[in-house]
Structures are given as structure tokens and as C-alpha cells.
PDB file of C-alpha atoms in Angstrom:
ATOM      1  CA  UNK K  25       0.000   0.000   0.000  1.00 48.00           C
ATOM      2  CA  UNK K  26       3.012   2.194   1.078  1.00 49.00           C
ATOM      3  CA  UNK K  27       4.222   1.572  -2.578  1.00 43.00           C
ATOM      4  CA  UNK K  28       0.927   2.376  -4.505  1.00 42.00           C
ATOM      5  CA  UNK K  29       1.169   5.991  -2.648  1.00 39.00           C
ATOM      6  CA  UNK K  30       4.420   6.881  -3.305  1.00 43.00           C
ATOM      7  CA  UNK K  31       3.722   5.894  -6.949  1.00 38.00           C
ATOM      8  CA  UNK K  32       0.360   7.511  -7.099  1.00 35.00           C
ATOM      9  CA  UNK K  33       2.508  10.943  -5.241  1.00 36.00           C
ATOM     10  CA  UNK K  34       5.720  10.568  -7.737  1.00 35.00           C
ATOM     11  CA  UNK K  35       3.397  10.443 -10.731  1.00 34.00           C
ATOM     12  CA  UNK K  36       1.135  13.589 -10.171  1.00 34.00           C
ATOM     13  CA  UNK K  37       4.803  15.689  -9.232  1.00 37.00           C
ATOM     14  CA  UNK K  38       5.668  14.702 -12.274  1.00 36.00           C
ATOM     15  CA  UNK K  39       2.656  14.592 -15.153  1.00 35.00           C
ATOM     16  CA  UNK K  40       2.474  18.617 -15.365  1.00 38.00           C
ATOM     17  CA  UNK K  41       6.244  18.610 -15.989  1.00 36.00           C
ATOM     18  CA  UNK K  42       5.589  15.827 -18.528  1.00 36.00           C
ATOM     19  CA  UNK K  43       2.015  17.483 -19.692  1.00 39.00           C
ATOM     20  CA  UNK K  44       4.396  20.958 -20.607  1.00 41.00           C
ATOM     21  CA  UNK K  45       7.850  19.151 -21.151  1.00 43.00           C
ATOM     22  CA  UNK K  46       7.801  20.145 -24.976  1.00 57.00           C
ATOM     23  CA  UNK K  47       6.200  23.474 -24.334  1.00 77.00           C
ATOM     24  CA  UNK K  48       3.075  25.609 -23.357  1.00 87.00           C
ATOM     25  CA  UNK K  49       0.823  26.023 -26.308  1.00 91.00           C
ATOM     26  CA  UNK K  50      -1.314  28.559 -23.823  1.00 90.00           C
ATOM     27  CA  UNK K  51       1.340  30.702 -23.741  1.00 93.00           C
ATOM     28  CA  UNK K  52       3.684  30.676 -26.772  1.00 95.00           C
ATOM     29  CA  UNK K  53       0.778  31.207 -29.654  1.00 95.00           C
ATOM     30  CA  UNK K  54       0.913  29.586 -33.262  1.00 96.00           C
ATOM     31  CA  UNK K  55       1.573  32.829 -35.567  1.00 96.00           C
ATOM     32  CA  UNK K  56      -0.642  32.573 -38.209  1.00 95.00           C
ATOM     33  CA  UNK K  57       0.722  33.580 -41.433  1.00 95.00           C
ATOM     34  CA  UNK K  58       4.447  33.870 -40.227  1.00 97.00           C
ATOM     35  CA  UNK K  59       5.667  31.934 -43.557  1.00 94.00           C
ATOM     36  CA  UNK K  60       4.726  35.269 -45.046  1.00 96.00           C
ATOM     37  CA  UNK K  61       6.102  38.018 -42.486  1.00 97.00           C
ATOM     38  CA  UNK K  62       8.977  35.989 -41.063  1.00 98.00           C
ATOM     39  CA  UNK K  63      12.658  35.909 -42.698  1.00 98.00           C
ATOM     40  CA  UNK K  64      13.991  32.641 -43.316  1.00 98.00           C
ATOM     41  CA  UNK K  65      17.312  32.509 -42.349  1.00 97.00           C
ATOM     42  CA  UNK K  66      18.202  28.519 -42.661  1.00 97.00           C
ATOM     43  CA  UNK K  67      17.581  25.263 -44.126  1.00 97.00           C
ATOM     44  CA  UNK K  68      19.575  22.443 -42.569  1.00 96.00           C
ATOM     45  CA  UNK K  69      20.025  19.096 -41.474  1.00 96.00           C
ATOM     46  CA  UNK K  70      18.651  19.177 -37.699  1.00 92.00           C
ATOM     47  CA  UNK K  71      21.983  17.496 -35.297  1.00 85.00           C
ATOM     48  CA  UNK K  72      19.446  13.946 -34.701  1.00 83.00           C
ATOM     49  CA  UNK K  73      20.492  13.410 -39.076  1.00 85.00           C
ATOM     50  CA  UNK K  74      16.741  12.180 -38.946  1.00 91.00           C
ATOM     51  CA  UNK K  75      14.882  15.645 -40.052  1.00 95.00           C
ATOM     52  CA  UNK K  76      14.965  19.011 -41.931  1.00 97.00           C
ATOM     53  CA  UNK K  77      14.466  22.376 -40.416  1.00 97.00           C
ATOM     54  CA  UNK K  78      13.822  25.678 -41.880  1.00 98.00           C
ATOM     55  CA  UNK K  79      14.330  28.487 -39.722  1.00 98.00           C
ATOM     56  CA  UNK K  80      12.628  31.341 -39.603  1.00 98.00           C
ATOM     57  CA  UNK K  81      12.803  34.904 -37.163  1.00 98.00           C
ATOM     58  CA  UNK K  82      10.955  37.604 -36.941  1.00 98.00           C
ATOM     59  CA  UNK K  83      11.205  41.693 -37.339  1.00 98.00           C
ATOM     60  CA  UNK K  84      12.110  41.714 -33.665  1.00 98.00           C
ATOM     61  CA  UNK K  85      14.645  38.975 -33.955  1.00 97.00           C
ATOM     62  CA  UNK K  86      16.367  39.916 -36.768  1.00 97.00           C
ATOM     63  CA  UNK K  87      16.731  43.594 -35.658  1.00 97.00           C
ATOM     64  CA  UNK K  88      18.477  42.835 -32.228  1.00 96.00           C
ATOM     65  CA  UNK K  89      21.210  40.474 -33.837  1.00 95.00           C
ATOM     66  CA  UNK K  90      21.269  42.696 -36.415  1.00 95.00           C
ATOM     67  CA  UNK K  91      22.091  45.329 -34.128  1.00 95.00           C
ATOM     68  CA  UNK K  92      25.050  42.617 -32.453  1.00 94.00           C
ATOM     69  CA  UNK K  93      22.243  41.928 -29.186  1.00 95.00           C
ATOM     70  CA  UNK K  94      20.728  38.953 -28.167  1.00 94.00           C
ATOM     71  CA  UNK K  95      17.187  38.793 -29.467  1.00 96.00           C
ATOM     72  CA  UNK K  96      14.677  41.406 -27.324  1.00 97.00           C
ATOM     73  CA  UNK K  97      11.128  40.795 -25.908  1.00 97.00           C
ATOM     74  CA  UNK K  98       8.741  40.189 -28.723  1.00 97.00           C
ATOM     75  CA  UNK K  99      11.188  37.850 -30.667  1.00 98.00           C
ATOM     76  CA  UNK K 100       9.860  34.844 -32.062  1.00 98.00           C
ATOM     77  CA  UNK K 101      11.687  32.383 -33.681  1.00 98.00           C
ATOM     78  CA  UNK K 102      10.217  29.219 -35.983  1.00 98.00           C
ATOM     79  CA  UNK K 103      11.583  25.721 -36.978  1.00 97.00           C
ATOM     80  CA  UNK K 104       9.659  23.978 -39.274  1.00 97.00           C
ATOM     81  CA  UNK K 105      10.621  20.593 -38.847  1.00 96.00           C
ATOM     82  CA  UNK K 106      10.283  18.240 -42.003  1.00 97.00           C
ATOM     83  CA  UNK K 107      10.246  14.398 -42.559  1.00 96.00           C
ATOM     84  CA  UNK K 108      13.023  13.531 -45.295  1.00 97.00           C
ATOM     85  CA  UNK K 109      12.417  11.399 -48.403  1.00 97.00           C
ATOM     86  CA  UNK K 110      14.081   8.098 -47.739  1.00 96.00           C
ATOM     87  CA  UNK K 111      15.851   5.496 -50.168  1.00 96.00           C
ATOM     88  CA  UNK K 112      15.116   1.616 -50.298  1.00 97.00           C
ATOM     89  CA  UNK K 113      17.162   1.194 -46.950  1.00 96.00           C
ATOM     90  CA  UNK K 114      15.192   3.942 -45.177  1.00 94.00           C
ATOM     91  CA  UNK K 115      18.126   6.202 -45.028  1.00 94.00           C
ATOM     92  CA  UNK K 116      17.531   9.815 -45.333  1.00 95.00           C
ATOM     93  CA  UNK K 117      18.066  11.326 -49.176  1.00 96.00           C
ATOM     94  CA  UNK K 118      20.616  14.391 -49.446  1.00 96.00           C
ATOM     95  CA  UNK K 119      20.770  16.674 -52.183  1.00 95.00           C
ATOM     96  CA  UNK K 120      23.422  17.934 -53.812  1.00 96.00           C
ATOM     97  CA  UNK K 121      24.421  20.279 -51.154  1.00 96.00           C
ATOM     98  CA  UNK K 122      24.109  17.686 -48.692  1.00 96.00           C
ATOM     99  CA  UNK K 123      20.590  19.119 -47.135  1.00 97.00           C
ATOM    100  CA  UNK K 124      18.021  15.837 -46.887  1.00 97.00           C
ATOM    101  CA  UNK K 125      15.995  15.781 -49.637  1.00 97.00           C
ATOM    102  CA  UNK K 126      12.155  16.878 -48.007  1.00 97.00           C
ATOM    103  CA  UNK K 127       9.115  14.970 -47.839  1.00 97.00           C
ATOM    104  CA  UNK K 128       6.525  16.727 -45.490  1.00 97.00           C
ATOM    105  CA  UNK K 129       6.085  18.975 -43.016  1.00 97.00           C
ATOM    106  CA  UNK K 130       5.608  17.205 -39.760  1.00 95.00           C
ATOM    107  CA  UNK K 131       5.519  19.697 -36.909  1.00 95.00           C
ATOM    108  CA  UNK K 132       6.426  23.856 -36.327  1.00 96.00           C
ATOM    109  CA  UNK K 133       8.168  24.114 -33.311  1.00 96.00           C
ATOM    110  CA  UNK K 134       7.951  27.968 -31.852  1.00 97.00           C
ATOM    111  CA  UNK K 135      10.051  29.823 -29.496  1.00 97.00           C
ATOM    112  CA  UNK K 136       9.029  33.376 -27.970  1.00 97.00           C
ATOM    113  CA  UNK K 137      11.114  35.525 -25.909  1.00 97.00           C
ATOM    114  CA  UNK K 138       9.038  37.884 -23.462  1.00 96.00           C
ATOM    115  CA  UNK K 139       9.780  39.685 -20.810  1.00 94.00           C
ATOM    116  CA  UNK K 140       6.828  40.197 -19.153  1.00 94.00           C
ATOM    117  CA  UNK K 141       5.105  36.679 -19.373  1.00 94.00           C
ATOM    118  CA  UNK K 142       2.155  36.064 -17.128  1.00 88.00           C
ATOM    119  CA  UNK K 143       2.809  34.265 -13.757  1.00 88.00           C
ATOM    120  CA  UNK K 144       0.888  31.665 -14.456  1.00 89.00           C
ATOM    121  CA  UNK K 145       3.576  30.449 -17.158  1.00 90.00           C
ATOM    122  CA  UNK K 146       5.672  29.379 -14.259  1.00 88.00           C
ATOM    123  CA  UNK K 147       9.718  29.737 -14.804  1.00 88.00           C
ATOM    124  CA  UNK K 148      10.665  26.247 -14.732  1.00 87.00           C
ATOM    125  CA  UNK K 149       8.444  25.887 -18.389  1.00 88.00           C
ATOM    126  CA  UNK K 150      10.729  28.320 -19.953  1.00 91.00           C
ATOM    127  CA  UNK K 151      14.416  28.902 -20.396  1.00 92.00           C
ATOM    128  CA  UNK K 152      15.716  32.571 -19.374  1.00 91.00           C
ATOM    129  CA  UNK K 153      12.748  34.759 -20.840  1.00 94.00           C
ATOM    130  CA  UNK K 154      11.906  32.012 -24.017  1.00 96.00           C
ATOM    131  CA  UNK K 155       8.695  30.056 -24.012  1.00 95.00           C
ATOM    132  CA  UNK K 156       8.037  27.246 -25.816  1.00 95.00           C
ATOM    133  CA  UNK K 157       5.244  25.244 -27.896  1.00 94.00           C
ATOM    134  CA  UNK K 158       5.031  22.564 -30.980  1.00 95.00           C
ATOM    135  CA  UNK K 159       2.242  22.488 -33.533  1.00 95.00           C
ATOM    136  CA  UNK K 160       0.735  20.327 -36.084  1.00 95.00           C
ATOM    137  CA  UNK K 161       1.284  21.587 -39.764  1.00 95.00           C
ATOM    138  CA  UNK K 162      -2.096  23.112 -39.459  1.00 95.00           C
ATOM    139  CA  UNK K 163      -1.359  25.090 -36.029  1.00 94.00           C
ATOM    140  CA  UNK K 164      -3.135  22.778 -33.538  1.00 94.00           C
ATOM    141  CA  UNK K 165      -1.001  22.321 -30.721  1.00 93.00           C
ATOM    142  CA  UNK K 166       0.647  19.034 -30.715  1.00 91.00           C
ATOM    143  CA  UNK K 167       1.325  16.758 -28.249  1.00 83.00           C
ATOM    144  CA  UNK K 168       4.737  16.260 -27.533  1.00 75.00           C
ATOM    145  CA  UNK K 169       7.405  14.179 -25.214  1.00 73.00           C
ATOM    146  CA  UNK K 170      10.654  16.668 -26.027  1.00 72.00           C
ATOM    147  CA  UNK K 171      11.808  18.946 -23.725  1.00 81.00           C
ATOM    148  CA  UNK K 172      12.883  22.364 -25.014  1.00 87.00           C
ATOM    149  CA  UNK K 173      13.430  23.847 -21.520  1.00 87.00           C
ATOM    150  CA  UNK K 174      16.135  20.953 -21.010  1.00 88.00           C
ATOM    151  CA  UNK K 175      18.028  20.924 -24.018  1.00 88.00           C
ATOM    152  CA  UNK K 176      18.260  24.652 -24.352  1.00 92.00           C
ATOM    153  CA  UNK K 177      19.150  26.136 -21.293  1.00 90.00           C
ATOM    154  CA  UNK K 178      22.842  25.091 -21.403  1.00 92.00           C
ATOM    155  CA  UNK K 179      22.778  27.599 -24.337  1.00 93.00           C
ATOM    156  CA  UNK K 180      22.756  31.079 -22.348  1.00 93.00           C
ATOM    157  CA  UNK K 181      25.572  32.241 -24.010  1.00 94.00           C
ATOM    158  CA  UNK K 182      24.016  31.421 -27.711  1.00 95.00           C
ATOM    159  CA  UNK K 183      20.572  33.597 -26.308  1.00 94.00           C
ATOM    160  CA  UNK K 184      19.687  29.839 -25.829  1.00 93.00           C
ATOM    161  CA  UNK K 185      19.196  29.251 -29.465  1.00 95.00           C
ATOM    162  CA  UNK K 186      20.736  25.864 -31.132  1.00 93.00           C
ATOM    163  CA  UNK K 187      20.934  28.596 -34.758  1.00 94.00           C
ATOM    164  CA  UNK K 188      22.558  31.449 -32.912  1.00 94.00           C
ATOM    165  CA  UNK K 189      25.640  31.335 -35.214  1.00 95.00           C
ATOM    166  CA  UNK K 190      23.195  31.011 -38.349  1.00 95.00           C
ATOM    167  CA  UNK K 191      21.103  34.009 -37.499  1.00 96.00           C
ATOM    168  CA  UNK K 192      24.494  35.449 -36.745  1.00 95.00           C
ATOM    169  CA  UNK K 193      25.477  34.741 -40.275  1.00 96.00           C
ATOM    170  CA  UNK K 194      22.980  35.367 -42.086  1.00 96.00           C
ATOM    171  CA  UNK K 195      22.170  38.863 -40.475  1.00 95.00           C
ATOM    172  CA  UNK K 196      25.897  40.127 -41.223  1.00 93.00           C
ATOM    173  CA  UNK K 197      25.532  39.349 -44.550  1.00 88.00           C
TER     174      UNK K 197
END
């Protein structure tokens, strides 16, 4: 009985952690339309070799590293994250510039940087002043077991993007 308790206790600490792990769709929106007002600023490979991202930042964004800052409140930054075309051995197709070869969109991950985020977005769901969220292709929120808090908090010094060199690049160009 002692057992079933401590199970029953361990598992409702942990389900809102697990519920929000791969963001807070009540907090970081879907932007509608961003395909047409954001800049994209990358297409790669994403590190797992398994998908295809194209990056995308808005006006915000793209004026603070343009202006050699880290990103400002309002910035909000979009991965698109695409399944790859695979050959006969289910191995990823690259093109001729060694970017995976797409097949279809499978999720659009969002991160929004804010400074004044409500208190009911507690801290521990975000990293520094970024919130999180993943959506569907049509910009229903999806459910999802990743956790962007994790993964990107070692990043401080990269304004906790995985792309910070790439929006570097691409904004001194």
C-alpha cells in the first residue's frame, strides 16, 4: 500500500512537468501567417540526421542580432521541422548540397522571448525569458514528449538558441 502511494505521489509531481515538457501552447501562440512576415534565415540538417528544419525569425529577432544583441522581448523564432524522403534502406536522401531531400512537413516548433510573461507560465516551463510550444502543420497544438526547456538552457551564451551562429550569419551578410 506504502508503494501504490508513493507511486500515485511521484506520478502527479511529475505529469504537469511531462504534460508541458515540450512546451506551453497557452502561452507561446501559433503565428498565423508567419511563412509570409517571417525571414527565413536557414535550411539544414537538424543534429538527430533524422529531419529538416527551416528556420525562420521575426522583425524583432532579426533587428536585435542585427544590431550585435541577443534577441529582445517580442522575438519569435520558428523551426519547421520536415520528414526527409528516404531510399530503399530507409536512409535519409541528401541533395546535392548535402541538405536531406524533403518529404513533409511534420511539426512547427515555436520559441518566444518575453519579458513580461504572465505568472501563471511558471519559470521552470521556460528557459531565461523564451517560451516554448510545438504544432501540427495546421497550427493545432501538438502533443509532444521533447523537452525544449532541457536541451536549451545550457545555451545562455548562444541567447539559448541551437541557430545562434546562423542568425548570426545570415544577419551580417
Amino acid at each position: 500500500m506504502k508503494f501504490t502511494l508513493k507511486a500515485a505521489a511521484a506520478i502527479l509531481v511529475i505529469a504537469p512537468l511531462c504534460a508541458n515538457a515540450g512546451g506551453d501552447p497557452e502561452h507561446v501562440k501559433f503565428p498565423e501567417g508567419y511563412e509570409k512576415t517571417f525571414t527565413k534565415y536557414a535550411t539544414m540538417n537538424r543534429a538527430n540526421q533524422t529531419q529538416v528544419a527551416k528556420l525562420y525569425a521575426n522583425e524583432v529577432a532579426i533587428s536585435s542580432y542585427t544590431q550585435g544583441k541577443m534577441s529582445a522581448s517580442g522575438a519569435v523564432m520558428i523551426m519547421e521541422i520536415y520528414t526527409p524522403k528516404k531510399d530503399a534502406d530507409g536512409k535519409p536522401i541528401a541533395g546535392s548540397d548535402g541538405i536531406f531531400e524533403i518529404d513533409s512537413l511534420a511539426a512547427v516548433a515555436v520559441m518566444e522571448k518575453r519579458n513580461n510573461w504572465d505568472a501563471a507560465f511558471p519559470k521552470e516551463n521556460r528557459t531565461g525569458d523564451w517560451g516554448f510550444a510545438v504544432y501540427n502543420p495546421d497550427g493545432t497544438a501538438k502533443s509532444n514528449d521533447l523537452n525544449c526547456v532541457q536541451c536549451h538552457t545550457p545555451l545562455q551564451a548562444q541567447d539559448y538558441l541551437f541557430t545562434y551562429q546562423k542568425l548570426v550569419d545570415f544577419v551580417k551578410k
